């Protein structure tokens, strides 16, 4: 029996030794994991959200910059197209002026030159009509600072105050946009 007791004690000692060894190994592994966790800190969810939002912001800024460049390019192209269209309409008028100049230099009939100038003026008016440019009515109208520019005051007892009695330079507008104000003399009976 002594042999059996001894074997049991030895087995118990070995088991205890193994348990100690296992405990030491577990502690060593836990320590290693703790060191690794210290090396690779856990990402805070707030930091992750901040980084995600920063990335989204950068992408949005890049998209906006691309949109702005594209819009500017389209505006320039549209402006060029509109300018070319308007210039094309006035080139016909310029051609007729050049023909009129050549006719004057030849010393042809003065009446024909005057008639040609009237036709050129009508062509100008038609071109303005095509472009939807209209003359601002000013003569004998009530003065409106939104469409008229008063350059003088006149005195005429036959007219009411603030009525335009003379137009020095015609004004024009495109739709509701004034291109050039009418330069006028406004009546004042004071």
mmCIF file with all atom_site columns, C-alpha atoms in Angstrom:
data_model
loop_
_atom_site.group_PDB
_atom_site.id
_atom_site.type_symbol
_atom_site.label_atom_id
_atom_site.label_alt_id
_atom_site.label_comp_id
_atom_site.label_asym_id
_atom_site.label_entity_id
_atom_site.label_seq_id
_atom_site.pdbx_PDB_ins_code
_atom_site.Cartn_x
_atom_site.Cartn_y
_atom_site.Cartn_z
_atom_site.occupancy
_atom_site.B_iso_or_equiv
_atom_site.pdbx_formal_charge
_atom_site.auth_seq_id
_atom_site.auth_comp_id
_atom_site.auth_asym_id
_atom_site.auth_atom_id
_atom_site.pdbx_PDB_model_num
ATOM 1   C CA . UNK A 1 1   ? 0.000   0.000   0.000    1.00 0.00 ? 1   UNK A CA 1
ATOM 2   C CA . UNK A 1 2   ? 2.783   2.259   0.527    1.00 0.00 ? 2   UNK A CA 1
ATOM 3   C CA . UNK A 1 3   ? 3.595   1.943   -3.088   1.00 0.00 ? 3   UNK A CA 1
ATOM 4   C CA . UNK A 1 4   ? 0.103   2.940   -3.999   1.00 0.00 ? 4   UNK A CA 1
ATOM 5   C CA . UNK A 1 5   ? 0.129   5.874   -1.594   1.00 0.00 ? 5   UNK A CA 1
ATOM 6   C CA . UNK A 1 6   ? 3.411   6.949   -2.976   1.00 0.00 ? 6   UNK A CA 1
ATOM 7   C CA . UNK A 1 7   ? 2.197   6.708   -6.488   1.00 0.00 ? 7   UNK A CA 1
ATOM 8   C CA . UNK A 1 8   ? -0.913  8.663   -5.596   1.00 0.00 ? 8   UNK A CA 1
ATOM 9   C CA . UNK A 1 9   ? 1.176   11.330  -3.898   1.00 0.00 ? 9   UNK A CA 1
ATOM 10  C CA . UNK A 1 10  ? 3.476   11.432  -6.893   1.00 0.00 ? 10  UNK A CA 1
ATOM 11  C CA . UNK A 1 11  ? 0.509   11.612  -9.270   1.00 0.00 ? 11  UNK A CA 1
ATOM 12  C CA . UNK A 1 12  ? -1.037  14.331  -7.133   1.00 0.00 ? 12  UNK A CA 1
ATOM 13  C CA . UNK A 1 13  ? 2.262   16.221  -7.104   1.00 0.00 ? 13  UNK A CA 1
ATOM 14  C CA . UNK A 1 14  ? 2.543   15.867  -10.885  1.00 0.00 ? 14  UNK A CA 1
ATOM 15  C CA . UNK A 1 15  ? -1.072  17.018  -11.292  1.00 0.00 ? 15  UNK A CA 1
ATOM 16  C CA . UNK A 1 16  ? -0.385  19.947  -9.028   1.00 0.00 ? 16  UNK A CA 1
ATOM 17  C CA . UNK A 1 17  ? 2.775   20.712  -10.998  1.00 0.00 ? 17  UNK A CA 1
ATOM 18  C CA . UNK A 1 18  ? 0.819   20.484  -14.251  1.00 0.00 ? 18  UNK A CA 1
ATOM 19  C CA . UNK A 1 19  ? -1.916  22.734  -12.875  1.00 0.00 ? 19  UNK A CA 1
ATOM 20  C CA . UNK A 1 20  ? 0.732   25.250  -11.804  1.00 0.00 ? 20  UNK A CA 1
ATOM 21  C CA . UNK A 1 21  ? 2.344   25.031  -15.225  1.00 0.00 ? 21  UNK A CA 1
ATOM 22  C CA . UNK A 1 22  ? -1.037  25.468  -16.953  1.00 0.00 ? 22  UNK A CA 1
ATOM 23  C CA . UNK A 1 23  ? -1.834  28.414  -14.699  1.00 0.00 ? 23  UNK A CA 1
ATOM 24  C CA . UNK A 1 24  ? 1.567   29.970  -15.439  1.00 0.00 ? 24  UNK A CA 1
ATOM 25  C CA . UNK A 1 25  ? 1.067   29.398  -19.186  1.00 0.00 ? 25  UNK A CA 1
ATOM 26  C CA . UNK A 1 26  ? -2.409  30.940  -19.014  1.00 0.00 ? 26  UNK A CA 1
ATOM 27  C CA . UNK A 1 27  ? -1.044  33.920  -17.103  1.00 0.00 ? 27  UNK A CA 1
ATOM 28  C CA . UNK A 1 28  ? 1.801   34.274  -19.628  1.00 0.00 ? 28  UNK A CA 1
ATOM 29  C CA . UNK A 1 29  ? -0.666  34.152  -22.530  1.00 0.00 ? 29  UNK A CA 1
ATOM 30  C CA . UNK A 1 30  ? -2.910  36.680  -20.802  1.00 0.00 ? 30  UNK A CA 1
ATOM 31  C CA . UNK A 1 31  ? 0.086   38.943  -20.241  1.00 0.00 ? 31  UNK A CA 1
ATOM 32  C CA . UNK A 1 32  ? 1.097   38.611  -23.908  1.00 0.00 ? 32  UNK A CA 1
ATOM 33  C CA . UNK A 1 33  ? -2.449  39.456  -24.996  1.00 0.00 ? 33  UNK A CA 1
ATOM 34  C CA . UNK A 1 34  ? -2.452  42.451  -22.668  1.00 0.00 ? 34  UNK A CA 1
ATOM 35  C CA . UNK A 1 35  ? 0.827   43.626  -24.210  1.00 0.00 ? 35  UNK A CA 1
ATOM 36  C CA . UNK A 1 36  ? -0.618  43.127  -27.723  1.00 0.00 ? 36  UNK A CA 1
ATOM 37  C CA . UNK A 1 37  ? -3.752  45.040  -26.741  1.00 0.00 ? 37  UNK A CA 1
ATOM 38  C CA . UNK A 1 38  ? -1.555  47.852  -25.500  1.00 0.00 ? 38  UNK A CA 1
ATOM 39  C CA . UNK A 1 39  ? 0.305   47.843  -28.826  1.00 0.00 ? 39  UNK A CA 1
ATOM 40  C CA . UNK A 1 40  ? -2.929  47.837  -30.880  1.00 0.00 ? 40  UNK A CA 1
ATOM 41  C CA . UNK A 1 41  ? -5.298  50.092  -28.995  1.00 0.00 ? 41  UNK A CA 1
ATOM 42  C CA . UNK A 1 42  ? -8.983  49.468  -29.508  1.00 0.00 ? 42  UNK A CA 1
ATOM 43  C CA . UNK A 1 43  ? -10.588 51.962  -31.928  1.00 0.00 ? 43  UNK A CA 1
ATOM 44  C CA . UNK A 1 44  ? -13.069 54.191  -30.197  1.00 0.00 ? 44  UNK A CA 1
ATOM 45  C CA . UNK A 1 45  ? -16.429 54.204  -32.066  1.00 0.00 ? 45  UNK A CA 1
ATOM 46  C CA . UNK A 1 46  ? -16.461 58.009  -31.925  1.00 0.00 ? 46  UNK A CA 1
ATOM 47  C CA . UNK A 1 47  ? -13.057 58.175  -33.631  1.00 0.00 ? 47  UNK A CA 1
ATOM 48  C CA . UNK A 1 48  ? -14.237 55.754  -36.311  1.00 0.00 ? 48  UNK A CA 1
ATOM 49  C CA . UNK A 1 49  ? -17.350 57.901  -36.918  1.00 0.00 ? 49  UNK A CA 1
ATOM 50  C CA . UNK A 1 50  ? -15.227 61.066  -37.092  1.00 0.00 ? 50  UNK A CA 1
ATOM 51  C CA . UNK A 1 51  ? -12.915 59.465  -39.662  1.00 0.00 ? 51  UNK A CA 1
ATOM 52  C CA . UNK A 1 52  ? -15.888 58.273  -41.729  1.00 0.00 ? 52  UNK A CA 1
ATOM 53  C CA . UNK A 1 53  ? -17.453 61.745  -41.677  1.00 0.00 ? 53  UNK A CA 1
ATOM 54  C CA . UNK A 1 54  ? -14.144 63.368  -42.648  1.00 0.00 ? 54  UNK A CA 1
ATOM 55  C CA . UNK A 1 55  ? -13.849 61.015  -45.624  1.00 0.00 ? 55  UNK A CA 1
ATOM 56  C CA . UNK A 1 56  ? -17.422 61.802  -46.672  1.00 0.00 ? 56  UNK A CA 1
ATOM 57  C CA . UNK A 1 57  ? -16.722 65.524  -46.366  1.00 0.00 ? 57  UNK A CA 1
ATOM 58  C CA . UNK A 1 58  ? -13.609 65.247  -48.540  1.00 0.00 ? 58  UNK A CA 1
ATOM 59  C CA . UNK A 1 59  ? -15.561 63.337  -51.200  1.00 0.00 ? 59  UNK A CA 1
ATOM 60  C CA . UNK A 1 60  ? -18.357 65.929  -51.128  1.00 0.00 ? 60  UNK A CA 1
ATOM 61  C CA . UNK A 1 61  ? -15.855 68.768  -51.473  1.00 0.00 ? 61  UNK A CA 1
ATOM 62  C CA . UNK A 1 62  ? -14.257 67.046  -54.461  1.00 0.00 ? 62  UNK A CA 1
ATOM 63  C CA . UNK A 1 63  ? -17.676 66.454  -56.042  1.00 0.00 ? 63  UNK A CA 1
ATOM 64  C CA . UNK A 1 64  ? -18.626 70.095  -55.517  1.00 0.00 ? 64  UNK A CA 1
ATOM 65  C CA . UNK A 1 65  ? -15.342 71.315  -57.023  1.00 0.00 ? 65  UNK A CA 1
ATOM 66  C CA . UNK A 1 66  ? -15.930 69.120  -60.091  1.00 0.00 ? 66  UNK A CA 1
ATOM 67  C CA . UNK A 1 67  ? -19.505 70.421  -60.365  1.00 0.00 ? 67  UNK A CA 1
ATOM 68  C CA . UNK A 1 68  ? -18.311 74.025  -60.137  1.00 0.00 ? 68  UNK A CA 1
ATOM 69  C CA . UNK A 1 69  ? -15.679 73.515  -62.855  1.00 0.00 ? 69  UNK A CA 1
ATOM 70  C CA . UNK A 1 70  ? -18.205 71.779  -65.109  1.00 0.00 ? 70  UNK A CA 1
ATOM 71  C CA . UNK A 1 71  ? -20.775 74.558  -64.563  1.00 0.00 ? 71  UNK A CA 1
ATOM 72  C CA . UNK A 1 72  ? -18.212 77.273  -65.359  1.00 0.00 ? 72  UNK A CA 1
ATOM 73  C CA . UNK A 1 73  ? -17.238 75.468  -68.555  1.00 0.00 ? 73  UNK A CA 1
ATOM 74  C CA . UNK A 1 74  ? -20.884 75.146  -69.586  1.00 0.00 ? 74  UNK A CA 1
ATOM 75  C CA . UNK A 1 75  ? -21.494 78.861  -68.865  1.00 0.00 ? 75  UNK A CA 1
ATOM 76  C CA . UNK A 1 76  ? -18.512 79.847  -71.002  1.00 0.00 ? 76  UNK A CA 1
ATOM 77  C CA . UNK A 1 77  ? -19.730 77.624  -73.844  1.00 0.00 ? 77  UNK A CA 1
ATOM 78  C CA . UNK A 1 78  ? -23.249 79.054  -73.599  1.00 0.00 ? 78  UNK A CA 1
ATOM 79  C CA . UNK A 1 79  ? -21.910 82.615  -73.539  1.00 0.00 ? 79  UNK A CA 1
ATOM 80  C CA . UNK A 1 80  ? -19.807 81.940  -76.629  1.00 0.00 ? 80  UNK A CA 1
ATOM 81  C CA . UNK A 1 81  ? -22.796 80.405  -78.410  1.00 0.00 ? 81  UNK A CA 1
ATOM 82  C CA . UNK A 1 82  ? -25.080 83.353  -77.577  1.00 0.00 ? 82  UNK A CA 1
ATOM 83  C CA . UNK A 1 83  ? -22.436 85.901  -78.606  1.00 0.00 ? 83  UNK A CA 1
ATOM 84  C CA . UNK A 1 84  ? -21.834 84.082  -81.898  1.00 0.00 ? 84  UNK A CA 1
ATOM 85  C CA . UNK A 1 85  ? -25.580 84.055  -82.566  1.00 0.00 ? 85  UNK A CA 1
ATOM 86  C CA . UNK A 1 86  ? -25.936 87.817  -81.947  1.00 0.00 ? 86  UNK A CA 1
ATOM 87  C CA . UNK A 1 87  ? -22.815 88.669  -83.962  1.00 0.00 ? 87  UNK A CA 1
ATOM 88  C CA . UNK A 1 88  ? -24.136 86.523  -86.832  1.00 0.00 ? 88  UNK A CA 1
ATOM 89  C CA . UNK A 1 89  ? -27.337 88.595  -86.925  1.00 0.00 ? 89  UNK A CA 1
ATOM 90  C CA . UNK A 1 90  ? -25.428 91.895  -86.993  1.00 0.00 ? 90  UNK A CA 1
ATOM 91  C CA . UNK A 1 91  ? -22.962 90.772  -89.669  1.00 0.00 ? 91  UNK A CA 1
ATOM 92  C CA . UNK A 1 92  ? -25.742 91.116  -92.253  1.00 0.00 ? 92  UNK A CA 1
ATOM 93  C CA . UNK A 1 93  ? -26.265 94.718  -91.185  1.00 0.00 ? 93  UNK A CA 1
ATOM 94  C CA . UNK A 1 94  ? -22.500 95.375  -91.354  1.00 0.00 ? 94  UNK A CA 1
ATOM 95  C CA . UNK A 1 95  ? -22.403 93.970  -94.893  1.00 0.00 ? 95  UNK A CA 1
ATOM 96  C CA . UNK A 1 96  ? -25.122 96.423  -95.946  1.00 0.00 ? 96  UNK A CA 1
ATOM 97  C CA . UNK A 1 97  ? -23.240 99.344  -94.356  1.00 0.00 ? 97  UNK A CA 1
ATOM 98  C CA . UNK A 1 98  ? -20.142 98.397  -96.337  1.00 0.00 ? 98  UNK A CA 1
ATOM 99  C CA . UNK A 1 99  ? -22.204 98.327  -99.546  1.00 0.00 ? 99  UNK A CA 1
ATOM 100 C CA . UNK A 1 100 ? -23.627 101.773 -98.686  1.00 0.00 ? 100 UNK A CA 1
ATOM 101 C CA . UNK A 1 101 ? -20.101 103.163 -98.109  1.00 0.00 ? 101 UNK A CA 1
ATOM 102 C CA . UNK A 1 102 ? -18.956 101.804 -101.454 1.00 0.00 ? 102 UNK A CA 1
ATOM 103 C CA . UNK A 1 103 ? -21.977 103.387 -103.130 1.00 0.00 ? 103 UNK A CA 1
ATOM 104 C CA . UNK A 1 104 ? -21.203 106.800 -101.557 1.00 0.00 ? 104 UNK A CA 1
ATOM 105 C CA . UNK A 1 105 ? -17.565 106.606 -102.708 1.00 0.00 ? 105 UNK A CA 1
ATOM 106 C CA . UNK A 1 106 ? -18.685 105.992 -106.291 1.00 0.00 ? 106 UNK A CA 1
ATOM 107 C CA . UNK A 1 107 ? -20.770 109.161 -106.093 1.00 0.00 ? 107 UNK A CA 1
ATOM 108 C CA . UNK A 1 108 ? -23.931 107.392 -107.170 1.00 0.00 ? 108 UNK A CA 1
ATOM 109 C CA . UNK A 1 109 ? -27.355 108.827 -106.694 1.00 0.00 ? 109 UNK A CA 1
ATOM 110 C CA . UNK A 1 110 ? -27.732 110.442 -103.237 1.00 0.00 ? 110 UNK A CA 1
ATOM 111 C CA . UNK A 1 111 ? -31.391 109.447 -103.075 1.00 0.00 ? 111 UNK A CA 1
ATOM 112 C CA . UNK A 1 112 ? -30.398 105.798 -103.520 1.00 0.00 ? 112 UNK A CA 1
ATOM 113 C CA . UNK A 1 113 ? -27.900 106.127 -100.642 1.00 0.00 ? 113 UNK A CA 1
ATOM 114 C CA . UNK A 1 114 ? -30.569 107.657 -98.398  1.00 0.00 ? 114 UNK A CA 1
ATOM 115 C CA . UNK A 1 115 ? -32.973 104.857 -99.323  1.00 0.00 ? 115 UNK A CA 1
ATOM 116 C CA . UNK A 1 116 ? -30.239 102.287 -98.575  1.00 0.00 ? 116 UNK A CA 1
ATOM 117 C CA . UNK A 1 117 ? -29.621 103.843 -95.150  1.00 0.00 ? 117 UNK A CA 1
ATOM 118 C CA . UNK A 1 118 ? -33.355 103.616 -94.365  1.00 0.00 ? 118 UNK A CA 1
ATOM 119 C CA . UNK A 1 119 ? -33.298 99.925  -95.308  1.00 0.00 ? 119 UNK A CA 1
ATOM 120 C CA . UNK A 1 120 ? -30.282 99.334  -93.085  1.00 0.00 ? 120 UNK A CA 1
ATOM 121 C CA . UNK A 1 121 ? -32.109 101.037 -90.208  1.00 0.00 ? 121 UNK A CA 1
ATOM 122 C CA . UNK A 1 122 ? -35.123 98.770  -90.763  1.00 0.00 ? 122 UNK A CA 1
ATOM 123 C CA . UNK A 1 123 ? -32.774 95.794  -90.798  1.00 0.00 ? 123 UNK A CA 1
ATOM 124 C CA . UNK A 1 124 ? -31.350 96.935  -87.455  1.00 0.00 ? 124 UNK A CA 1
ATOM 125 C CA . UNK A 1 125 ? -34.865 97.224  -86.023  1.00 0.00 ? 125 UNK A CA 1
ATOM 126 C CA . UNK A 1 126 ? -35.757 93.737  -87.306  1.00 0.00 ? 126 UNK A CA 1
ATOM 127 C CA . UNK A 1 127 ? -32.588 92.326  -85.769  1.00 0.00 ? 127 UNK A CA 1
ATOM 128 C CA . UNK A 1 128 ? -33.484 93.947  -82.435  1.00 0.00 ? 128 UNK A CA 1
ATOM 129 C CA . UNK A 1 129 ? -36.985 92.495  -82.751  1.00 0.00 ? 129 UNK A CA 1
ATOM 130 C CA . UNK A 1 130 ? -35.503 89.006  -83.390  1.00 0.00 ? 130 UNK A CA 1
ATOM 131 C CA . UNK A 1 131 ? -33.351 89.422  -80.280  1.00 0.00 ? 131 UNK A CA 1
ATOM 132 C CA . UNK A 1 132 ? -36.406 90.699  -78.325  1.00 0.00 ? 132 UNK A CA 1
ATOM 133 C CA . UNK A 1 133 ? -34.758 94.072  -77.682  1.00 0.00 ? 133 UNK A CA 1
ATOM 134 C CA . UNK A 1 134 ? -37.341 96.853  -77.425  1.00 0.00 ? 134 UNK A CA 1
ATOM 135 C CA . UNK A 1 135 ? -37.025 100.619 -77.317  1.00 0.00 ? 135 UNK A CA 1
ATOM 136 C CA . UNK A 1 136 ? -38.071 102.280 -74.059  1.00 0.00 ? 136 UNK A CA 1
ATOM 137 C CA . UNK A 1 137 ? -40.859 104.741 -74.785  1.00 0.00 ? 137 UNK A CA 1
ATOM 138 C CA . UNK A 1 138 ? -39.877 108.056 -73.270  1.00 0.00 ? 138 UNK A CA 1
ATOM 139 C CA . UNK A 1 139 ? -41.246 111.056 -75.179  1.00 0.00 ? 139 UNK A CA 1
ATOM 140 C CA . UNK A 1 140 ? -44.194 112.613 -73.272  1.00 0.00 ? 140 UNK A CA 1
ATOM 141 C CA . UNK A 1 141 ? -44.095 109.770 -70.717  1.00 0.00 ? 141 UNK A CA 1
ATOM 142 C CA . UNK A 1 142 ? -43.976 110.188 -66.946  1.00 0.00 ? 142 UNK A CA 1
ATOM 143 C CA . UNK A 1 143 ? -40.364 110.077 -65.711  1.00 0.00 ? 143 UNK A CA 1
ATOM 144 C CA . UNK A 1 144 ? -39.402 106.686 -64.242  1.00 0.00 ? 144 UNK A CA 1
ATOM 145 C CA . UNK A 1 145 ? -35.889 106.487 -62.740  1.00 0.00 ? 145 UNK A CA 1
ATOM 146 C CA . UNK A 1 146 ? -35.887 102.715 -63.341  1.00 0.00 ? 146 UNK A CA 1
ATOM 147 C CA . UNK A 1 147 ? -35.840 103.167 -67.116  1.00 0.00 ? 147 UNK A CA 1
ATOM 148 C CA . UNK A 1 148 ? -34.970 106.843 -67.683  1.00 0.00 ? 148 UNK A CA 1
ATOM 149 C CA . UNK A 1 149 ? -31.916 108.928 -66.845  1.00 0.00 ? 149 UNK A CA 1
ATOM 150 C CA . UNK A 1 150 ? -32.627 112.617 -66.330  1.00 0.00 ? 150 UNK A CA 1
ATOM 151 C CA . UNK A 1 151 ? -29.790 114.723 -67.710  1.00 0.00 ? 151 UNK A CA 1
ATOM 152 C CA . UNK A 1 152 ? -31.627 118.080 -67.689  1.00 0.00 ? 152 UNK A CA 1
ATOM 153 C CA . UNK A 1 153 ? -34.639 119.874 -66.262  1.00 0.00 ? 153 UNK A CA 1
ATOM 154 C CA . UNK A 1 154 ? -36.881 121.828 -68.609  1.00 0.00 ? 154 UNK A CA 1
ATOM 155 C CA . UNK A 1 155 ? -39.682 124.317 -68.112  1.00 0.00 ? 155 UNK A CA 1
ATOM 156 C CA . UNK A 1 156 ? -42.884 124.057 -70.115  1.00 0.00 ? 156 UNK A CA 1
ATOM 157 C CA . UNK A 1 157 ? -46.141 125.225 -68.494  1.00 0.00 ? 157 UNK A CA 1
ATOM 158 C CA . UNK A 1 158 ? -48.155 123.272 -71.071  1.00 0.00 ? 158 UNK A CA 1
ATOM 159 C CA . UNK A 1 159 ? -46.833 119.941 -69.675  1.00 0.00 ? 159 UNK A CA 1
ATOM 160 C CA . UNK A 1 160 ? -47.291 118.368 -66.257  1.00 0.00 ? 160 UNK A CA 1
ATOM 161 C CA . UNK A 1 161 ? -44.415 118.088 -63.812  1.00 0.00 ? 161 UNK A CA 1
ATOM 162 C CA . UNK A 1 162 ? -42.136 115.046 -64.176  1.00 0.00 ? 162 UNK A CA 1
ATOM 163 C CA . UNK A 1 163 ? -43.118 114.513 -67.833  1.00 0.00 ? 163 UNK A CA 1
ATOM 164 C CA . UNK A 1 164 ? -40.336 113.905 -70.357  1.00 0.00 ? 164 UNK A CA 1
ATOM 165 C CA . UNK A 1 165 ? -40.312 116.663 -72.966  1.00 0.00 ? 165 UNK A CA 1
ATOM 166 C CA . UNK A 1 166 ? -37.144 115.693 -74.853  1.00 0.00 ? 166 UNK A CA 1
ATOM 167 C CA . UNK A 1 167 ? -35.200 112.477 -75.490  1.00 0.00 ? 167 UNK A CA 1
ATOM 168 C CA . UNK A 1 168 ? -31.459 112.871 -76.061  1.00 0.00 ? 168 UNK A CA 1
ATOM 169 C CA . UNK A 1 169 ? -30.621 109.187 -76.353  1.00 0.00 ? 169 UNK A CA 1
ATOM 170 C CA . UNK A 1 170 ? -33.048 106.291 -76.742  1.00 0.00 ? 170 UNK A CA 1
ATOM 171 C CA . UNK A 1 171 ? -33.052 103.556 -74.158  1.00 0.00 ? 171 UNK A CA 1
ATOM 172 C CA . UNK A 1 172 ? -33.491 99.836  -74.769  1.00 0.00 ? 172 UNK A CA 1
ATOM 173 C CA . UNK A 1 173 ? -34.416 96.799  -72.725  1.00 0.00 ? 173 UNK A CA 1
ATOM 174 C CA . UNK A 1 174 ? -34.364 93.062  -73.167  1.00 0.00 ? 174 UNK A CA 1
ATOM 175 C CA . UNK A 1 175 ? -37.423 91.639  -71.436  1.00 0.00 ? 175 UNK A CA 1
ATOM 176 C CA . UNK A 1 176 ? -37.470 93.362  -68.034  1.00 0.00 ? 176 UNK A CA 1
ATOM 177 C CA . UNK A 1 177 ? -33.707 94.054  -68.057  1.00 0.00 ? 177 UNK A CA 1
ATOM 178 C CA . UNK A 1 178 ? -32.709 97.589  -69.011  1.00 0.00 ? 178 UNK A CA 1
ATOM 179 C CA . UNK A 1 179 ? -29.792 97.490  -71.441  1.00 0.00 ? 179 UNK A CA 1
ATOM 180 C CA . UNK A 1 180 ? -29.465 101.269 -71.641  1.00 0.00 ? 180 UNK A CA 1
ATOM 181 C CA . UNK A 1 181 ? -31.519 103.945 -69.865  1.00 0.00 ? 181 UNK A CA 1
ATOM 182 C CA . UNK A 1 182 ? -33.138 106.684 -71.969  1.00 0.00 ? 182 UNK A CA 1
ATOM 183 C CA . UNK A 1 183 ? -31.312 109.992 -71.498  1.00 0.00 ? 183 UNK A CA 1
ATOM 184 C CA . UNK A 1 184 ? -34.031 112.622 -71.176  1.00 0.00 ? 184 UNK A CA 1
ATOM 185 C CA . UNK A 1 185 ? -35.012 116.145 -70.173  1.00 0.00 ? 185 UNK A CA 1
ATOM 186 C CA . UNK A 1 186 ? -37.727 116.239 -67.520  1.00 0.00 ? 186 UNK A CA 1
ATOM 187 C CA . UNK A 1 187 ? -40.283 119.038 -67.246  1.00 0.00 ? 187 UNK A CA 1
ATOM 188 C CA . UNK A 1 188 ? -40.438 121.008 -64.022  1.00 0.00 ? 188 UNK A CA 1
ATOM 189 C CA . UNK A 1 189 ? -42.851 123.895 -63.519  1.00 0.00 ? 189 UNK A CA 1
ATOM 190 C CA . UNK A 1 190 ? -41.443 125.099 -60.196  1.00 0.00 ? 190 UNK A CA 1
#
